[in-house]
DNA sequence: CTGAAAGCGCTAACAA
DNA sequence: TTGTTAGCGCTTTCAG
């Protein structure tokens, strides 16, 4: 491509300059609202821009400045991600805020190995860094503003916003224990994720604090899927010494547990108390509304965009590294009651 | 910026070339898998790439080639868009397919006036072109591959995929009429959208075909919000000659109508048959499950990505312009019954 | 206040 | 096969 064969349809800064009879530098200045342009020239440029319907190429701008106004959300790809309450909440939060800040949002789902090219975006929000930690490190190495959400990364000097999952789990156990329960079980999420791991930790430590027995058969690990939740519930509710309460790591799994209980003739909450996690609206609709933990997913997402835009403006070096845990809230509804004597 | 002050952290094709002791062209060739590179050189380049952990700048590539692998979804911005079943379905469909095709997805919510810079993206999917028709025309003028969904645009030579809303509405009226209803009302969506307008048209024409009276007070226009649905239902159900059936332009509005009916002591479906539109899962959960129209939103979204990628590969000129209507399906559940005598 | 020109990192036509 | 070089469209320094 020595030179475009067919005359370019796209009009560039040069065309504007020619029409306005100024140099491209002046056009550039006008575009970038530099004050040092004589009013007369500014006007002419503006007219030319108008007349030619000129829009600067973001690409060229980015290439020249190294800045970009697109924020990438990098999130591990998993089956049905676009149907998961969690991912949707993140997208909602990030989407609304990027839109408000006039930033564009680039959605990138990572497979285990797909190398996302961080060059070219203004900043990156990594959700749930797991297998793709390499990408995070690369972004940091390249100096691309980054922030991680839903994962408190201690080892790296990177901003992060996570949910206080340990505290949340503890408050659930406390609540259940306060209702007189001692046989409290826990169905975990995928403990490869920090969230699930922390919920488990919180559960265990709260049980210990309350001097309650932590039984192996009262802890079943899953991958967050409803299928595994069902299996877990089936085996757990078949135990000779059934738990009287169960803390489930997500609402959608909790719903599954409730329906298994139902199939086994157990009444909720009379025979089994159930607590979920997420405050997913679908927990509202069943015959028994679900007691759950509300986590500020949307807020976390929004905060991340705010933080990121600060970094994008201040520069990676100047912006202080902040790491925070966001508190959760227990939402008591109908799926728990005092343990029957 | 005559030249970077601090030595650039980012390594470029030049660094690779230097290390591999070849020209940048050769490096470029290797990157682009050109066959005409001697094996020995290819290997050296690859090693250098590996060693330097080099990743080409997408930006520069795009600038040089004019091609890009990001697809933008341009969708009108409205309150709560990230909570709307419709928008979410589109995002699901487009998101899964772009991911599968290794394309990145850029989400752009348009306000009335925000000028989206189409330059720099590989293709654009316009959803519901309304106020932003200018953007569509601009994209076409610039030769950026575009496709519009959920709107059958006749006047422009652009690909589009829409839902057969007219047919859908007709089948609803036919169904209701088949159940013996003659007093069939319609609560529309925002008729500024083609979907809502077509549903209204379909309703009217089916009523006429069946020789049923089309009454003005049986047609109430809304903006798709639940609030307006409530108002509509309230006034409509207060009519002396109440309709015995109502076709509502969205499930979420239909739900609202059902609850208004309920408040007024009307039983569904005994006293009032209700049909929604969307097949939104939340229509399943109430005391009476909602009869509705399923529209292939996800398919439409996915198809659009496929089509778009064809255009992106073939070029705007070579690719044929296709315009299609996708069929819908009536999903009969519990909210309708034979009209009571 | 303005313009010339160097560069951003890469591709591709052309010549060797 | 390979290297040279002219762009892609814009920003920014530097010298007026």
XYZ file of C-alpha atoms (C1' of nucleotides) in Angstrom:
714
model
C 0.000 0.000 0.000
C 2.326 2.666 -1.184
C -0.568 4.989 -1.438
C -4.276 4.492 -1.489
C -5.410 3.486 -4.929
C -8.899 4.758 -4.695
C -9.127 8.214 -3.230
C -9.773 7.884 0.470
C -13.357 8.363 1.472
C -12.322 9.325 4.941
C -11.411 12.892 5.391
C -8.492 13.618 7.586
C -6.997 16.480 9.444
C -5.126 17.403 6.291
C -8.295 18.040 4.374
C -9.545 20.253 7.103
C -6.279 22.129 7.191
C -6.355 22.648 3.485
C -9.883 23.918 3.478
C -9.299 26.194 6.434
C -6.026 27.350 4.973
C -4.027 26.672 8.095
C -1.574 23.979 9.086
C -2.610 20.673 10.492
C -1.063 21.700 13.782
C -3.565 24.453 14.091
C -6.377 22.100 13.321
C -5.059 19.762 15.936
C -4.959 22.597 18.417
C -8.513 23.512 17.744
C -9.610 19.936 18.108
C -7.848 19.694 21.397
C -9.166 23.009 22.586
C -5.785 24.568 22.993
C -6.243 28.205 23.996
C -3.437 29.453 21.823
C -5.265 29.769 18.565
C -6.385 33.052 17.176
C -10.124 33.388 17.163
C -10.220 33.941 13.450
C -8.402 30.727 12.734
C -10.352 28.761 15.237
C -13.509 29.822 13.533
C -12.269 28.870 10.120
C -11.169 25.491 11.316
C -14.445 24.876 13.034
C -16.258 25.784 9.875
C -14.143 23.462 7.820
C -14.703 20.687 10.332
C -18.383 21.291 10.115
C -18.423 21.461 6.380
C -16.411 18.310 5.873
C -18.153 16.547 8.704
C -14.764 15.717 10.040
C -14.205 13.382 12.941
C -10.691 12.763 14.110
C -9.503 9.182 14.039
C -9.400 7.896 17.549
C -6.904 5.353 16.441
C -4.388 7.886 15.272
C -4.980 9.950 18.358
C -4.323 7.039 20.582
C -1.284 6.037 18.675
C 0.122 9.507 18.913
C -0.736 10.189 22.527
C -0.675 6.769 23.996
C -3.979 7.554 25.624
C -7.282 5.928 25.013
C -10.735 6.336 26.385
C -11.748 2.764 26.252
C -11.915 0.652 29.318
C -11.668 -3.068 28.957
C -13.433 -5.456 31.232
C -11.515 -8.692 31.249
C -13.468 -11.498 32.752
C -12.898 -15.226 32.730
C -15.088 -16.904 30.224
C -17.358 -19.606 31.463
C -20.436 -21.337 30.254
C -23.475 -19.171 30.554
C -21.558 -16.173 31.749
C -24.064 -13.866 30.124
C -26.764 -15.500 32.144
C -25.037 -15.241 35.455
C -26.312 -12.723 37.909
C -22.796 -11.954 38.954
C -21.413 -11.083 35.541
C -24.490 -9.139 34.643
C -24.260 -7.043 37.764
C -20.675 -6.214 36.941
C -21.575 -5.255 33.418
C -24.403 -3.130 34.684
C -22.207 -1.245 37.090
C -19.324 -0.797 34.744
C -21.517 -0.075 31.770
C -23.471 2.688 33.403
C -20.419 4.368 34.761
C -18.278 4.183 31.670
C -21.184 5.599 29.742
C -21.508 8.415 32.238
C -17.820 9.184 32.006
C -17.922 9.107 28.230
C -15.696 6.090 28.153
C -16.316 3.140 25.934
C -16.448 -0.329 27.300
C -14.627 -3.190 25.699
C -15.744 -6.576 26.858
C -13.138 -9.243 26.734
C -13.805 -12.778 27.867
C -10.617 -14.654 28.532
C -10.100 -18.274 27.848
C -7.265 -19.927 29.525
C -4.837 -18.940 26.844
C -6.306 -16.202 24.681
C -3.824 -13.398 24.910
C -5.660 -10.165 25.267
C -3.732 -7.314 23.829
C -3.861 -4.695 26.506
C -2.028 -2.242 24.355
C -4.478 0.137 22.916
C -6.922 0.390 25.721
C -6.866 3.151 28.263
C -7.380 0.949 31.243
C -8.334 -2.518 32.246
C -10.652 -3.891 34.863
C -9.805 -7.446 35.700
C -12.611 -9.358 37.276
C -11.755 -12.449 39.268
C -8.201 -12.798 38.235
C -7.534 -16.480 38.233
C -5.818 -18.190 35.357
C -5.243 -14.916 33.636
C -3.029 -13.395 36.230
C -0.357 -13.254 33.559
C -2.422 -10.708 31.698
C -2.685 -8.574 34.766
C 1.025 -8.647 35.294
C 1.625 -7.813 31.694
C -0.703 -4.855 31.879
C 1.144 -3.624 34.925
C 4.470 -4.128 33.247
C 3.310 -2.148 30.249
C 2.063 0.575 32.502
C -1.548 0.205 31.465
C -3.828 1.468 34.231
C -5.408 -1.557 35.818
C -7.648 -2.464 38.651
C -8.889 -5.770 39.865
C -12.285 -6.404 41.287
C -13.763 -9.182 43.346
C -10.333 -10.327 44.311
C -8.122 -8.841 46.975
C -4.671 -9.215 45.526
C -2.110 -8.708 48.236
C 1.060 -9.570 46.411
C 0.805 -7.054 43.620
C 0.880 -3.274 43.892
C -2.408 -2.944 42.117
C -5.652 -1.330 43.077
C -8.335 -3.724 44.023
C -11.859 -3.753 45.276
C -13.229 -6.889 46.775
C -16.185 -7.989 48.791
C -15.722 -8.899 52.419
C -16.718 -12.483 51.855
C -15.166 -13.728 55.065
C -17.136 -11.266 57.117
C -20.273 -12.087 55.200
C -19.933 -15.785 55.856
C -19.281 -15.131 59.500
C -22.392 -13.074 59.849
C -24.415 -15.832 58.277
C -23.102 -18.379 60.729
C -23.689 -15.971 63.563
C -27.244 -15.416 62.474
C -27.955 -19.098 62.141
C -26.272 -19.860 65.398
C -28.306 -17.115 67.000
C -31.399 -18.959 65.875
C -30.182 -21.921 67.843
C -28.680 -23.915 65.035
C -25.590 -25.949 65.720
C -25.648 -28.327 62.788
C -24.817 -25.749 60.159
C -23.558 -26.933 56.802
C -21.950 -25.069 53.938
C -22.153 -25.684 50.231
C -19.316 -23.737 48.698
C -18.806 -22.205 45.293
C -15.774 -22.872 43.196
C -12.966 -22.436 45.659
C -10.596 -21.573 42.876
C -12.249 -18.187 43.113
C -11.237 -16.073 46.018
C -14.829 -15.253 46.823
C -15.768 -18.872 47.396
C -12.569 -19.585 49.270
C -13.119 -16.662 51.606
C -16.710 -17.630 52.257
C -15.497 -21.013 53.284
C -12.852 -19.514 55.533
C -15.378 -17.231 57.132
C -17.728 -20.117 57.709
C -15.059 -22.206 59.364
C -13.718 -19.480 61.554
C -17.151 -18.394 62.708
C -18.055 -21.955 63.537
C -14.894 -22.262 65.597
C -15.507 -18.986 67.366
C -18.947 -20.204 68.322
C -17.455 -23.514 69.424
C -19.499 -25.373 66.873
C -18.200 -28.539 65.325
C -16.847 -28.178 61.823
C -17.747 -31.446 60.208
C -16.232 -32.571 56.941
C -19.486 -33.968 55.713
C -21.117 -30.623 56.323
C -18.897 -28.945 53.788
C -19.401 -29.742 50.145
C -17.499 -28.009 47.418
C -19.057 -27.228 44.073
C -18.308 -25.255 40.965
C -21.226 -22.888 41.502
C -23.417 -24.803 39.095
C -26.957 -25.775 39.924
C -26.186 -29.320 38.960
C -23.516 -29.691 41.567
C -25.669 -27.878 44.080
C -28.338 -30.483 43.558
C -25.895 -33.315 44.072
C -24.522 -31.670 47.158
C -27.975 -31.152 48.592
C -28.978 -34.693 47.870
C -26.034 -36.193 49.652
C -26.157 -33.746 52.500
C -29.838 -34.163 53.182
C -29.440 -37.916 53.185
C -27.047 -37.800 56.077
C -28.210 -39.644 59.146
C -27.536 -36.572 61.145
C -28.898 -33.984 58.785
C -27.857 -30.381 59.189
C -30.625 -28.110 60.385
C -29.290 -25.160 58.463
C -27.260 -24.733 55.364
C -25.362 -21.772 54.049
C -25.120 -21.912 50.286
C -22.579 -19.874 48.357
C -25.012 -18.511 45.804
C -28.700 -17.876 45.514
C -29.138 -19.888 42.399
C -27.602 -22.866 44.166
C -29.686 -22.183 47.258
C -32.805 -22.334 45.135
C -31.706 -25.721 43.923
C -31.109 -26.849 47.473
C -34.579 -25.740 48.455
C -36.124 -27.681 45.677
C -34.188 -30.794 46.597
C -35.325 -30.382 50.186
C -38.830 -30.054 48.923
C -38.565 -33.227 46.926
C -37.411 -35.010 50.030
C -40.446 -33.832 51.915
C -38.560 -31.350 54.035
C -40.262 -28.072 54.762
C -38.419 -24.820 54.653
C -37.799 -23.232 57.034
C -39.367 -25.648 59.545
C -37.106 -28.576 58.737
C -34.216 -26.764 57.181
C -33.014 -23.223 57.240
C -31.326 -22.003 54.095
C -29.212 -18.940 53.470
C -28.015 -17.973 50.033
C -25.614 -15.401 48.700
C -26.025 -12.671 46.091
C -29.445 -11.220 46.685
C -30.470 -12.392 43.286
C -34.052 -11.281 42.636
C -34.993 -14.775 41.612
C -34.689 -15.706 45.263
C -37.820 -13.687 45.836
C -40.185 -15.610 43.682
C -40.392 -19.064 45.142
C -42.974 -20.180 47.668
C -40.503 -19.273 50.381
C -38.398 -16.190 49.829
C -34.732 -16.674 50.388
C -32.675 -15.200 53.174
C -29.415 -14.150 51.637
C -26.397 -11.904 51.673
C -26.467 -8.811 49.582
C -23.138 -7.879 48.154
C -22.568 -4.518 46.506
C -21.598 -5.873 43.113
C -22.812 -2.896 41.173
C -21.125 -0.509 43.537
C -17.895 -2.448 43.317
C -18.091 -2.266 39.553
C -18.848 1.406 39.559
C -16.137 2.210 42.037
C -13.680 0.379 39.892
C -14.447 2.587 36.946
C -14.073 5.682 39.075
C -10.754 4.520 40.444
C -9.567 3.511 37.066
C -10.407 6.839 35.542
C -8.434 8.508 38.295
C -5.448 6.393 37.437
C -5.938 7.023 33.767
C -5.811 10.723 34.428
C -3.122 10.886 37.065
C -0.945 8.252 35.538
C -0.062 4.919 36.980
C 2.874 6.241 38.942
C 1.152 9.114 40.690
C -2.036 7.387 41.675
C -1.875 5.751 45.080
C -2.554 2.063 45.310
C -5.737 1.399 47.187
C -7.095 -1.919 48.252
C -10.494 -2.182 49.798
C -13.030 -4.645 51.054
C -16.653 -3.705 50.645
C -19.113 -4.709 53.372
C -22.113 -6.915 52.774
C -25.511 -7.056 54.332
C -27.584 -9.956 55.549
C -31.066 -9.832 54.081
C -33.422 -11.755 56.274
C -36.446 -13.182 54.555
C -38.407 -16.346 55.072
C -36.081 -19.264 54.601
C -34.736 -19.515 58.130
C -36.262 -20.003 61.539
C -35.399 -21.122 65.041
C -34.184 -24.645 65.144
C -36.952 -26.984 66.205
C -36.256 -28.531 69.537
C 6.697 14.962 21.861
C 9.692 15.029 19.624
C 10.842 11.843 21.151
C 10.038 9.957 24.304
C 11.990 11.368 27.208
C 12.080 8.321 29.319
C 13.011 5.219 27.387
C 9.819 3.572 26.236
C 8.757 0.617 28.285
C 6.852 -0.823 25.397
C 8.852 -2.851 23.014
C 8.083 -2.489 19.392
C 8.633 -4.287 16.185
C 11.923 -2.447 15.862
C 13.306 -3.989 19.006
C 12.388 -7.391 17.782
C 13.982 -6.720 14.420
C 17.156 -5.534 16.057
C 17.402 -8.541 18.314
C 16.613 -10.964 15.524
C 18.959 -9.140 13.190
C 16.427 -8.802 10.415
C 14.365 -5.912 9.094
C 11.102 -4.897 10.581
C 9.406 -6.076 7.416
C 10.504 -9.564 8.105
C 9.221 -9.334 11.593
C 5.945 -8.043 10.265
C 5.797 -10.929 7.850
C 6.344 -13.426 10.572
C 3.669 -11.844 12.698
C 1.272 -11.968 9.818
C 2.218 -15.495 8.937
C 3.392 -14.671 5.482
C 4.823 -17.812 3.897
C 7.705 -16.058 2.238
C 10.107 -16.021 5.140
C 13.063 -18.307 5.333
C 12.697 -20.800 8.118
C 15.908 -19.704 9.775
C 14.721 -16.123 10.004
C 11.280 -17.030 11.098
C 12.741 -18.931 13.951
C 14.976 -16.113 15.026
C 12.129 -13.687 14.937
C 9.922 -15.973 16.913
C 12.642 -16.364 19.481
C 13.108 -12.646 19.748
C 9.380 -12.176 20.090
C 9.340 -14.721 22.831
C 12.313 -13.290 24.592
C 11.064 -9.740 24.533
C 7.541 -10.811 25.218
C 6.513 -8.766 22.265
C 2.925 -8.062 21.377
C 2.170 -5.998 18.323
C 0.194 -2.846 18.873
C -3.294 -3.407 17.622
C -3.638 0.303 17.260
C -0.803 0.643 14.843
C -1.992 -2.390 12.965
C -5.418 -0.971 12.565
C -4.106 2.362 11.548
C -1.932 0.811 8.927
C -4.399 -1.696 7.559
C -7.654 0.002 8.214
C -8.930 -3.238 9.660
C -10.014 -3.911 13.168
C -11.373 -6.854 15.024
C -13.631 -5.001 17.322
C -17.307 -4.942 16.842
C -19.282 -2.136 18.345
C -22.789 -2.525 19.596
C -24.473 0.823 19.423
C -27.670 0.927 21.360
C -29.821 3.813 22.462
C -29.262 4.630 26.045
C -32.226 4.583 28.328
C -32.832 4.378 32.015
C -32.236 0.912 33.331
C -31.017 -0.441 30.053
C -28.745 -2.873 31.812
C -31.738 -4.239 33.615
C -33.883 -4.706 30.565
C -34.446 -8.193 29.354
C -34.230 -6.993 25.807
C -30.830 -5.340 26.018
C -29.434 -8.177 28.038
C -30.529 -10.734 25.505
C -28.823 -8.784 22.785
C -25.658 -8.524 24.777
C -25.773 -12.217 25.482
C -26.127 -13.133 21.870
C -23.595 -10.715 20.574
C -21.196 -11.324 23.403
C -21.070 -15.059 23.020
C -20.610 -14.888 19.308
C -17.999 -12.196 19.214
C -16.102 -14.134 21.808
C -16.337 -17.254 19.713
C -15.114 -15.434 16.648
C -12.254 -13.875 18.570
C -13.694 -10.451 18.110
C -13.871 -7.933 20.869
C -17.082 -6.232 21.733
C -17.310 -2.529 22.266
C -20.452 -1.391 23.968
C -21.575 2.044 23.085
C -24.719 3.570 24.516
C -25.853 6.529 22.485
C -27.460 9.582 23.891
C -29.307 11.755 21.537
C -26.242 13.657 20.560
C -23.133 11.798 21.648
C -21.197 11.319 18.463
C -19.815 7.850 18.384
C -16.647 7.700 16.421
C -17.130 4.761 14.140
C -13.681 5.113 12.766
C -11.474 2.591 14.368
C -13.902 -0.236 14.809
C -14.166 -3.103 12.427
C -17.904 -3.172 12.290
C -20.958 -1.806 13.961
C -24.192 -3.371 15.048
C -26.890 -0.793 15.446
C -29.732 -1.850 17.643
C -33.031 -0.040 17.301
C -31.871 2.805 15.169
C -34.018 5.702 16.164
C -32.552 9.065 16.919
C -29.123 7.898 15.977
C -29.871 7.182 12.379
C -27.276 9.793 11.530
C -24.613 7.574 12.996
C -25.717 4.714 10.851
C -25.586 6.817 7.739
C -22.183 8.090 8.684
C -20.899 4.590 9.177
C -22.200 3.634 5.776
C -20.678 6.696 4.201
C -17.343 5.870 5.752
C -17.615 2.353 4.495
C -17.612 0.807 7.946
C -19.344 -2.575 7.872
C -22.678 -2.134 9.569
C -25.784 -4.057 10.317
C -28.933 -3.074 12.056
C -30.977 -5.302 14.259
C -34.508 -5.153 15.555
C -35.407 -2.677 12.889
C -36.207 -3.427 9.293
C -34.771 -0.472 7.465
C -36.143 -0.347 3.966
C -34.763 2.918 2.755
C -31.102 2.198 3.262
C -29.001 -0.433 1.522
C -27.927 -1.935 4.782
C -28.201 -5.419 6.189
C -30.827 -5.807 8.805
C -32.383 -8.465 10.923
C -35.682 -7.800 12.559
C -38.386 -9.671 14.341
C -41.681 -10.257 12.620
C -43.590 -8.195 15.115
C -46.593 -7.717 12.899
C -46.999 -11.423 12.425
C -46.506 -11.990 16.113
C -49.219 -9.549 17.048
C -51.549 -11.080 14.530
C -51.058 -14.514 15.932
C -51.832 -13.228 19.391
C -55.091 -11.707 18.239
C -55.915 -14.872 16.352
C -55.275 -16.954 19.401
C -57.386 -14.764 21.629
C -60.119 -14.547 19.080
C -59.998 -18.303 18.754
C -60.743 -18.465 22.465
C -63.891 -16.507 21.786
C -62.672 -13.080 22.785
C -63.971 -10.097 20.884
C -63.156 -7.318 23.310
C -59.409 -7.492 22.875
C -57.315 -4.564 23.975
C -53.712 -3.675 23.343
C -51.236 -1.873 25.528
C -48.411 -0.837 23.254
C -44.751 -0.184 23.864
C -43.040 2.978 22.803
C -44.249 3.387 19.261
C -41.195 5.375 18.411
C -39.565 1.972 18.184
C -40.378 -0.026 15.137
C -41.076 -3.107 17.201
C -43.870 -1.459 19.135
C -45.267 0.209 16.052
C -45.366 -3.064 14.167
C -47.040 -4.858 17.020
C -49.712 -2.234 16.986
C -50.123 -2.562 13.234
C -50.366 -6.311 13.510
C -52.949 -6.013 16.236
C -55.084 -3.647 14.226
C -54.917 -5.570 11.008
C -55.689 -8.880 12.676
C -58.656 -7.342 14.446
C -59.942 -6.058 11.132
C -59.407 -9.367 9.417
C -61.435 -11.012 12.117
C -64.063 -8.332 11.808
C -63.537 -7.258 15.371
C -64.058 -3.690 16.410
C -60.923 -1.692 16.867
C -61.791 0.661 19.683
C -59.696 3.660 20.520
C -60.135 3.150 24.228
C -58.816 -0.372 23.844
C -55.481 0.878 22.628
C -53.210 2.592 25.099
C -49.724 3.688 24.223
C -46.909 3.588 26.718
C -43.162 3.974 26.809
C -42.596 0.347 27.834
C -42.238 1.301 31.484
C -44.040 -0.522 34.225
C -45.327 2.743 35.556
C -47.165 3.565 32.379
C -48.345 -0.012 32.102
C -49.945 0.349 35.476
C -51.706 3.536 34.508
C -52.868 2.011 31.295
C -54.218 -1.030 33.062
C -55.972 1.063 35.631
C -57.810 3.150 33.125
C -58.549 0.256 30.845
C -59.909 -1.982 33.558
C -62.135 0.806 34.781
C -63.929 0.981 31.476
C -67.623 0.271 31.673
C -67.192 -2.228 28.940
C -64.002 -3.829 30.069
C -61.953 -5.809 27.588
C -61.941 -9.523 28.244
C -58.458 -9.930 26.915
C -55.438 -7.725 26.651
C -52.334 -8.048 24.597
C -49.447 -6.252 26.262
C -46.299 -5.310 24.374
C -43.880 -6.676 26.934
C -43.859 -9.245 29.673
C -42.732 -6.876 32.329
C -45.670 -4.635 31.508
C -47.989 -7.619 31.360
C -46.924 -8.542 34.855
C -47.877 -5.094 35.969
C -51.236 -5.407 34.272
C -51.860 -8.681 36.049
C -51.127 -7.163 39.368
C -53.436 -4.251 38.704
C -56.156 -6.690 37.707
C -55.518 -8.522 40.884
C -55.855 -5.402 42.952
C -59.158 -4.758 41.292
C -60.376 -8.172 42.265
C -60.228 -9.573 38.770
C -59.066 -13.129 38.426
C -56.719 -14.179 35.693
C -57.496 -15.856 33.409
C -61.164 -16.179 34.435
C -61.961 -12.496 34.274
C -59.204 -11.329 32.020
C -56.885 -13.029 29.592
C -53.447 -11.542 29.309
C -50.755 -12.081 26.700
C -47.297 -10.610 27.018
C -44.334 -10.353 24.737
C -40.703 -11.398 25.198
C -40.815 -14.710 26.974
C -39.063 -13.142 29.873
C -38.442 -15.821 32.503
C -39.916 -13.597 35.164
C -43.281 -14.263 33.566
C -42.997 -17.791 34.891
C -42.866 -17.061 38.543
C -46.124 -15.418 39.435
C -49.187 -17.257 40.692
C -50.344 -17.474 37.078
C -47.711 -18.066 34.452
C -47.856 -15.717 31.534
C -48.796 -16.613 27.995
C -46.441 -14.729 25.776
C -44.632 -14.422 22.489
C -41.137 -15.716 22.267
C -38.932 -13.738 19.975
C -35.502 -14.979 18.959
C -33.547 -12.097 20.384
C -30.421 -14.061 21.041
C -30.516 -15.620 17.614
C -31.017 -12.241 16.011
C -28.040 -10.937 17.905
C -25.906 -13.888 16.989
C -26.892 -13.798 13.369
C -25.968 -10.168 13.239
C -22.463 -10.931 14.349
C -22.151 -13.665 11.771
C -23.387 -11.426 9.003
C -21.204 -8.633 10.129
C -18.123 -10.759 10.155
C -18.904 -11.819 6.620
C -19.073 -8.209 5.571
C -15.923 -7.442 7.471
C -14.137 -10.129 5.536
C -15.639 -9.669 2.117
C -15.754 -5.934 2.260
C -18.778 -3.730 2.225
C -18.999 -3.648 -1.538
C -18.855 -7.363 -2.215
C -21.196 -8.545 0.473
C -24.825 -8.730 -0.600
C -27.366 -6.735 1.326
C -29.728 -9.005 3.155
C -32.814 -8.013 5.048
C -34.707 -10.553 7.052
C -37.598 -10.952 9.415
C -37.285 -13.625 12.039
C -40.391 -15.546 13.068
C -41.755 -15.628 16.576
C -43.585 -18.249 18.545
C -46.637 -18.055 20.750
C -45.977 -19.653 24.106
C -49.216 -20.686 25.682
C -49.242 -20.844 29.446
C -51.877 -20.093 32.017
C -52.914 -16.491 31.635
C -55.598 -16.963 29.002
C -58.768 -18.943 28.748
C -62.036 -19.076 26.857
C -64.065 -16.006 27.286
C -66.726 -16.516 29.900
C -70.196 -16.362 28.459
C 0.143 32.306 17.732
C 1.639 29.332 13.975
C 3.859 25.882 10.983
C 7.379 22.289 9.956
C 8.540 18.075 10.940
C 9.495 14.054 13.835
C 7.328 10.279 15.717
C 3.639 6.783 17.511
C 4.166 1.158 15.593
C 2.925 -1.150 11.904
C 1.892 -2.704 6.776
C 2.768 -3.270 2.027
C 4.441 -1.791 -2.533
C 8.620 -1.861 -4.682
C 13.168 -2.889 -5.716
C 16.837 -5.684 -5.049
C 13.317 -13.824 0.252
C 14.458 -9.676 2.055
C 15.060 -4.712 3.101
C 13.770 0.088 2.157
C 10.540 3.321 2.573
C 6.204 5.762 2.253
C 2.402 6.165 4.322
C -1.962 5.385 8.057
C -3.813 10.325 10.889
C -2.724 12.620 14.601
C 0.164 15.148 18.507
C 3.758 17.896 20.061
C 8.239 20.041 20.201
C 10.771 23.501 18.443
C 11.751 27.479 16.022
C 9.914 31.242 14.369
